[in-house]
CSV table of C-alpha atoms in Angstrom, one decimal:
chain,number,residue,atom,x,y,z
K,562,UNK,CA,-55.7,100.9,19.5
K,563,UNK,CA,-54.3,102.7,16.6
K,564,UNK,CA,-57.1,105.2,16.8
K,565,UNK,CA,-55.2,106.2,20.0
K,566,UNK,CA,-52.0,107.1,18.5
K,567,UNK,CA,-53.9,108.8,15.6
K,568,UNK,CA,-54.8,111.5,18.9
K,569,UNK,CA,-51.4,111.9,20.0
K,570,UNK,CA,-50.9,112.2,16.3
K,571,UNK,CA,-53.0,115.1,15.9
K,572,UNK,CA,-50.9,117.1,17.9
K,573,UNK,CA,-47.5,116.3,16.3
K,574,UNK,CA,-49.0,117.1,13.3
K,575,UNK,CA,-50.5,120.7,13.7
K,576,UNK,CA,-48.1,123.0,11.8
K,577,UNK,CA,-46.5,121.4,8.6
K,578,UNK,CA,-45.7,124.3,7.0
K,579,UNK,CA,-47.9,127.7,7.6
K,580,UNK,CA,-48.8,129.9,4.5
K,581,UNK,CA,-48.9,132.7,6.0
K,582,UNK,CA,-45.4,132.0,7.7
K,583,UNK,CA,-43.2,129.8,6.3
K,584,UNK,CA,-40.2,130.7,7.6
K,585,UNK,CA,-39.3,130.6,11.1
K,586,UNK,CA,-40.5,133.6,13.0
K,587,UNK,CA,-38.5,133.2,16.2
K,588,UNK,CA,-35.4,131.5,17.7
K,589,UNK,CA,-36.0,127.2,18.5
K,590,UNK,CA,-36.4,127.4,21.9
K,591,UNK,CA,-35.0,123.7,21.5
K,592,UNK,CA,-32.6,121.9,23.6
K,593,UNK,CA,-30.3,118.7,22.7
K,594,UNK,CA,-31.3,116.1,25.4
K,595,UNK,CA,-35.2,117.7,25.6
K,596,UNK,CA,-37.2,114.7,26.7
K,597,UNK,CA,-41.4,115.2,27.0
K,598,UNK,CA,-43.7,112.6,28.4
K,599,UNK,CA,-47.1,112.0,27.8
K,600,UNK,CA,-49.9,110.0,29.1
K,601,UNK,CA,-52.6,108.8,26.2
K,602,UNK,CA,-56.4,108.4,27.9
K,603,UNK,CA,-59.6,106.8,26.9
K,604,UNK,CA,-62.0,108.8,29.2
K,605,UNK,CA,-60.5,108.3,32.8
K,606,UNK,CA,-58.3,105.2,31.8
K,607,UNK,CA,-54.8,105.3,30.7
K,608,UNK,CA,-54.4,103.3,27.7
K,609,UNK,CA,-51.0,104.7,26.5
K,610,UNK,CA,-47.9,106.5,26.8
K,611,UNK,CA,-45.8,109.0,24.3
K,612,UNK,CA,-42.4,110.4,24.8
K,613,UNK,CA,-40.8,112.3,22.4
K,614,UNK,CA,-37.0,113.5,22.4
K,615,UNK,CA,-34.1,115.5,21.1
K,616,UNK,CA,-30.8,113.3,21.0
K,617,UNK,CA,-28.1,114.9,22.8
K,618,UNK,CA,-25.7,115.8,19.8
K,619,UNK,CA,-26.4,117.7,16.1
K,620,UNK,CA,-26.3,115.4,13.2
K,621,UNK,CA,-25.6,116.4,9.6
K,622,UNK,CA,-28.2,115.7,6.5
K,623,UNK,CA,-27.4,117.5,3.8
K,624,UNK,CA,-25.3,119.5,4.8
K,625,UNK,CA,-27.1,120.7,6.8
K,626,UNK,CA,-27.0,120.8,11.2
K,627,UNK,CA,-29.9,118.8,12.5
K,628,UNK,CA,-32.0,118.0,15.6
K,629,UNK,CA,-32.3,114.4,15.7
K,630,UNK,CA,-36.1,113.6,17.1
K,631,UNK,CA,-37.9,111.0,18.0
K,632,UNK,CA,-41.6,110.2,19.1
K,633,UNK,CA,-42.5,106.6,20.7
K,634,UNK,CA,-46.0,105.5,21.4
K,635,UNK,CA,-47.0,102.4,22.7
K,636,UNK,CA,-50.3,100.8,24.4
K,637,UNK,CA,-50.5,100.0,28.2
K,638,UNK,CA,-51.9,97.6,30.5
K,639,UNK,CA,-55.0,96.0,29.6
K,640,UNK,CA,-55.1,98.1,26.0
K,641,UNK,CA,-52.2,95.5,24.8
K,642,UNK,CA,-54.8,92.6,25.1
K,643,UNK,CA,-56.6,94.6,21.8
K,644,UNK,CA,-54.2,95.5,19.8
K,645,UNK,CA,-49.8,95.7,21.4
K,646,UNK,CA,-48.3,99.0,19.8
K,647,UNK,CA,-45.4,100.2,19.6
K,648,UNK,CA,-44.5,102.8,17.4
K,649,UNK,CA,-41.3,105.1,16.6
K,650,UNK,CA,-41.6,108.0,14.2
K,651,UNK,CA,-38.5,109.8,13.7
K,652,UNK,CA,-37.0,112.6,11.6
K,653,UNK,CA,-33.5,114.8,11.4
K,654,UNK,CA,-35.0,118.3,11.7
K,655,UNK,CA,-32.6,121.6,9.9
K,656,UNK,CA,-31.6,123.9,13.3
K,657,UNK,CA,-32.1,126.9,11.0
K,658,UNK,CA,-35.7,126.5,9.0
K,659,UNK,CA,-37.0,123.6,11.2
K,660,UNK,CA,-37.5,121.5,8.1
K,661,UNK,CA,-37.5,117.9,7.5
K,662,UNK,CA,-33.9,116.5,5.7
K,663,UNK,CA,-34.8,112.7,6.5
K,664,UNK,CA,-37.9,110.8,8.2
K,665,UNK,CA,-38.7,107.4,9.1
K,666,UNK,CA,-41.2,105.4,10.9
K,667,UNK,CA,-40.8,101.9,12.3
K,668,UNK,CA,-44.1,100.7,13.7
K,669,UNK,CA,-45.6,97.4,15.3
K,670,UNK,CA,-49.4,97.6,15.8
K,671,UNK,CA,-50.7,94.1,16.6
K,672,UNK,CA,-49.7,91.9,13.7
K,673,UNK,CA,-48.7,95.0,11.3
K,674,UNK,CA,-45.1,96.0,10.3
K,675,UNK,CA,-43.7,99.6,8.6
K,676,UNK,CA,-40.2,100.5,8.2
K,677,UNK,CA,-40.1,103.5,6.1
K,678,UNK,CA,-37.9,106.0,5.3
K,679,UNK,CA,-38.3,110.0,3.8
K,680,UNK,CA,-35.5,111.9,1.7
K,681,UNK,CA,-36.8,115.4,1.1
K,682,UNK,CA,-35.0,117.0,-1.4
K,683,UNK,CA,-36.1,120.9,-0.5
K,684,UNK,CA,-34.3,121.9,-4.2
K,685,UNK,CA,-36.4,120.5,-5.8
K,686,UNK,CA,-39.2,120.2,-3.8
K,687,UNK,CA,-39.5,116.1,-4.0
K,688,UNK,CA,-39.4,113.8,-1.6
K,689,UNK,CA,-38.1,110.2,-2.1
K,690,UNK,CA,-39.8,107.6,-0.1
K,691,UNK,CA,-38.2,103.8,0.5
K,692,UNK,CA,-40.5,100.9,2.3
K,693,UNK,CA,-38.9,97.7,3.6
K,694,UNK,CA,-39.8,94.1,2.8
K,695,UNK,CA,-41.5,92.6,6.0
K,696,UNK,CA,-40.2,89.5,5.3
K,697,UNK,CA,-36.7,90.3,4.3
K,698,UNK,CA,-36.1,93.7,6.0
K,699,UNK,CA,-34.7,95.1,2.4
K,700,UNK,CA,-35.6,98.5,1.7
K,701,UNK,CA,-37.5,98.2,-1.8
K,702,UNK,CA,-37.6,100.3,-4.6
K,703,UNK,CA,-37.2,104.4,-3.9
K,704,UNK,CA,-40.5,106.1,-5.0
K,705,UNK,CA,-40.2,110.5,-5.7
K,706,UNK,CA,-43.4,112.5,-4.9
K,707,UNK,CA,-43.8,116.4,-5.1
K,708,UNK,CA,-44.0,118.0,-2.1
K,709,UNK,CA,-44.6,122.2,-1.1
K,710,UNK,CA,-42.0,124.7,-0.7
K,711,UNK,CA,-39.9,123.9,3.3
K,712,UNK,CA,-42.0,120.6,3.9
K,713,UNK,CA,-42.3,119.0,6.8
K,714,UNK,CA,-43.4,115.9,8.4
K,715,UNK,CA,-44.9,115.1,11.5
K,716,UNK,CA,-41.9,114.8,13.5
K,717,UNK,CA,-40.8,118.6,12.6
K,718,UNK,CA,-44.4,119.8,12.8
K,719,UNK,CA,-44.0,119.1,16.1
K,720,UNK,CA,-40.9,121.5,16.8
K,721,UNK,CA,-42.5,123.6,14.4
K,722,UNK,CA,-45.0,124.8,17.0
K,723,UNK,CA,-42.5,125.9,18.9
K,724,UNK,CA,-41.2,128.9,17.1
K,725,UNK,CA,-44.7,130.2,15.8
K,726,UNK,CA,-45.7,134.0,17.3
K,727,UNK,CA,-49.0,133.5,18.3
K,728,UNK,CA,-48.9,137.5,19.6
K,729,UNK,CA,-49.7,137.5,15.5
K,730,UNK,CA,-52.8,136.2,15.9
K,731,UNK,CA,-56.0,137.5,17.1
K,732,UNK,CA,-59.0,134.8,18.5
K,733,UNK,CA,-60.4,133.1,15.7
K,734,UNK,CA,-58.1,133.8,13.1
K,735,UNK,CA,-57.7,130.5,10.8
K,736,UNK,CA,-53.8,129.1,9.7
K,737,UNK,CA,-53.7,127.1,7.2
K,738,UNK,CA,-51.3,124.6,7.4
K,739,UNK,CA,-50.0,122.1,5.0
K,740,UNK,CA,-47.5,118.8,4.5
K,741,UNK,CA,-46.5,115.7,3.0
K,742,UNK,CA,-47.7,112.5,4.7
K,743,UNK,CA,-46.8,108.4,3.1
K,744,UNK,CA,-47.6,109.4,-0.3
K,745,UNK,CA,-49.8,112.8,-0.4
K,746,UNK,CA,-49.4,116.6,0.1
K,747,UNK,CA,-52.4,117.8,1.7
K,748,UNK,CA,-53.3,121.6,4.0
K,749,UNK,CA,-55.9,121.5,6.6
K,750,UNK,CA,-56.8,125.0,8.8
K,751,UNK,CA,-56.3,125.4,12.9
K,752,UNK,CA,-58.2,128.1,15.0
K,753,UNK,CA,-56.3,130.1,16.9
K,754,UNK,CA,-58.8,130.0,20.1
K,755,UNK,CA,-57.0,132.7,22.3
K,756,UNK,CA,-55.7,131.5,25.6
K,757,UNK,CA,-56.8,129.2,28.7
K,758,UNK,CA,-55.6,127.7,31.8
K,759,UNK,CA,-55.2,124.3,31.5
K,760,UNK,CA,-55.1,121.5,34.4
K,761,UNK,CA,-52.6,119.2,34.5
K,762,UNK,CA,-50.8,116.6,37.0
K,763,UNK,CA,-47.6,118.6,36.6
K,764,UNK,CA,-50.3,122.0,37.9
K,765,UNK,CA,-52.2,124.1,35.6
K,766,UNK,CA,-50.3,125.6,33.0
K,767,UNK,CA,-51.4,128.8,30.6
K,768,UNK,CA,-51.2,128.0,27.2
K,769,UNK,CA,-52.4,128.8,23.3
K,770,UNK,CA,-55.7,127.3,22.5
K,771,UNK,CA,-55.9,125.6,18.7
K,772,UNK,CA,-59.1,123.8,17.0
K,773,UNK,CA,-58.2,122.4,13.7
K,774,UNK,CA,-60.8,121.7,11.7
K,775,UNK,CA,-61.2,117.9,10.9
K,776,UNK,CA,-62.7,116.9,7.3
K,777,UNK,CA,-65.6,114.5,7.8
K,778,UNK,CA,-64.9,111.1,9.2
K,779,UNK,CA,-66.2,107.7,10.9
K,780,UNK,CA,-63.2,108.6,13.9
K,781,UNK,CA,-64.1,112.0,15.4
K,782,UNK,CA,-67.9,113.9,16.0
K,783,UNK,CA,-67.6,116.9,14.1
K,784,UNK,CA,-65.2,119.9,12.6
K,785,UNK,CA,-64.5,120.8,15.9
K,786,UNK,CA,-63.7,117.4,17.7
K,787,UNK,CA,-60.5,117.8,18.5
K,788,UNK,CA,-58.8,121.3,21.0
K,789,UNK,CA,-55.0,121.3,21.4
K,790,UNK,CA,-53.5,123.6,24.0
K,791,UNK,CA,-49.9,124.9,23.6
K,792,UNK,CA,-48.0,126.4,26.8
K,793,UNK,CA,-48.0,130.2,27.0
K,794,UNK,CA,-44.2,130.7,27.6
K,795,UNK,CA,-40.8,130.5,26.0
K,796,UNK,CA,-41.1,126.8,25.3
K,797,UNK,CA,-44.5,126.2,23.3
K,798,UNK,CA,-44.7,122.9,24.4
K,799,UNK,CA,-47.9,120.6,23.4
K,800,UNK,CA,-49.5,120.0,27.2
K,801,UNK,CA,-53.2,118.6,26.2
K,802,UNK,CA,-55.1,117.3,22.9
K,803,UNK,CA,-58.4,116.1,23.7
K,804,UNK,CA,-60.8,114.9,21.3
K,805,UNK,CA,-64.4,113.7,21.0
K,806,UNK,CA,-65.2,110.8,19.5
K,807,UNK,CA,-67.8,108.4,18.5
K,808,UNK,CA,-66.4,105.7,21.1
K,809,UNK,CA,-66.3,108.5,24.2
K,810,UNK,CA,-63.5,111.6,24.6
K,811,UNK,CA,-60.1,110.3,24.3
K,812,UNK,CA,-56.3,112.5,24.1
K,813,UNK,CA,-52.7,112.9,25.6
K,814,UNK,CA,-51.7,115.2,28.5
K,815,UNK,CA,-48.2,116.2,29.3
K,816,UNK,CA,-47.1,114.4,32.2
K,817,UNK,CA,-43.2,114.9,32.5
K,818,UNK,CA,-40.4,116.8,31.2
K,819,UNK,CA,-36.6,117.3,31.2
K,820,UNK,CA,-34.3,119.5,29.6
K,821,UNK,CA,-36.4,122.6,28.5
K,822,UNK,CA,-35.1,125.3,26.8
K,823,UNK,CA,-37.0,127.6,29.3
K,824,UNK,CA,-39.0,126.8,32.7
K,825,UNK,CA,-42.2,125.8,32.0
K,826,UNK,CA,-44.8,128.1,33.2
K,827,UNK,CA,-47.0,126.9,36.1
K,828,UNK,CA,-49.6,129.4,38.1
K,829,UNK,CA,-51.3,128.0,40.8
């Protein structure tokens, strides 16, 4: 089922680092204690869940004031007879530039194991990247790749979205976006679709349209596979990613929420 999370993934993952904005261009609307819940489908079944939050105090990396984040994922119900996941990606997030200090991932995907852990040194422009043993649960030796100017990882990507001005961009204008990901710095582009109305369990919510543009792949049917939908308000909250595949459509949706920043915007 890891093809699942990869899904939720895509989401998390839409704005590394902009080039044509690489500096925050509004206030976080971020809140310590923010929780978000999301339910992972495989056509009309529910094969997962998501949940991503903001601890409740700042921590210091650095130097630097930080959000501490985290994202679970894990399989439900009958999708744990394929392949039991559970997975916790992680990162200490700067409250000023929204950039990555520290990352880590534990994850448990049937019979596979990852503990890792990211040091970005933004200096330098390096990150520093330790793996444990599986066996012994000792952090090996540290390995230093380059990375680009104010680098993010997934985790931050995430709250990244949340302080982008769409009002900048017109439909169909292209950001490129790039990151640092395991052991590679890569850039990717996103649409910018204009807005729709999207229908939800929580009600239908307005919200920023993006298409990223996927490379060619044996996991999704085409460049344009894969729509994310951002809410239209003072949050920017991810509320959809749906993707086409060769196995049938599959995505998250937003399901719950506490502790906004701003009221989520629902029309009926």
């Amino acid at each position: 089922m890891r093809w699942v999370l990869i899904v939720f993934g895509v989401v998390v993952s839409l704005a590394f680092v902009s080039d044509q904005e690489s500096s925050p261009s509004r206030n976080a609307p971020i809140s310590t204690g923010e929780k978000l819940d999301y339910r992972m489908y495989l056509g009309v079944f529910t094969v997962g869940k998501g949940t991503t939050t903001v601890d409740k105090k700042y921590h210091i990396k650095n130097d630097k004031p930080c959000y501490k984040v985290d994202a679970y994922m894990e399989t439900l119900g009958m999708a744990t007879w394929i392949s039991k996941v559970n997975d916790n990606w992680g990162a200490y997030v700067d409250t000023s530039d929204i950039v990555t200090h520290e990352s880590y991932r534990r994850l448990a995907e049937g019979k596979y194991r990852l503990h890792e852990v990211v040091v970005y040194d933004h200096d330098k422009d390096q990150a520093m990247v330790v793996v444990a043993d599986k066996k012994t649960g000792k952090f090996g030796n540290p390995k230093t790749y380059p990375t680009p100017d104010k680098v993010r990882d997934i985790v931050a990507g995430f709250m990244y979205l949340r302080i982008i001005d769409f009002s900048k961009y017109k439909l169909k204008d292209t950001i490129t976006v790039s990151g640092f990901f395991e052991d590679k710095s890569y850039s990717f582009k996103i649409i910018y679709s204009g807005k729709e109305v999207v229908e939800t369990e929580l009600g239908k919510i307005p919200c920023h349209k993006l298409v990223p543009i996927m490379p060619d792949n044996q996991l999704f049917r085409g460049e344009n596979s894969v729509t994310a939908w951002l809410s239209d308000d003072g949050n920017q909250i991810p509320v959809k990613v749906d993707a086409k595949m060769f196995i049938g459509h599959a995505g998250t949706e937003l399901v719950g929420f506490r502790g906004l920043h701003n009221q989520l915007k629902v029309v009926r």
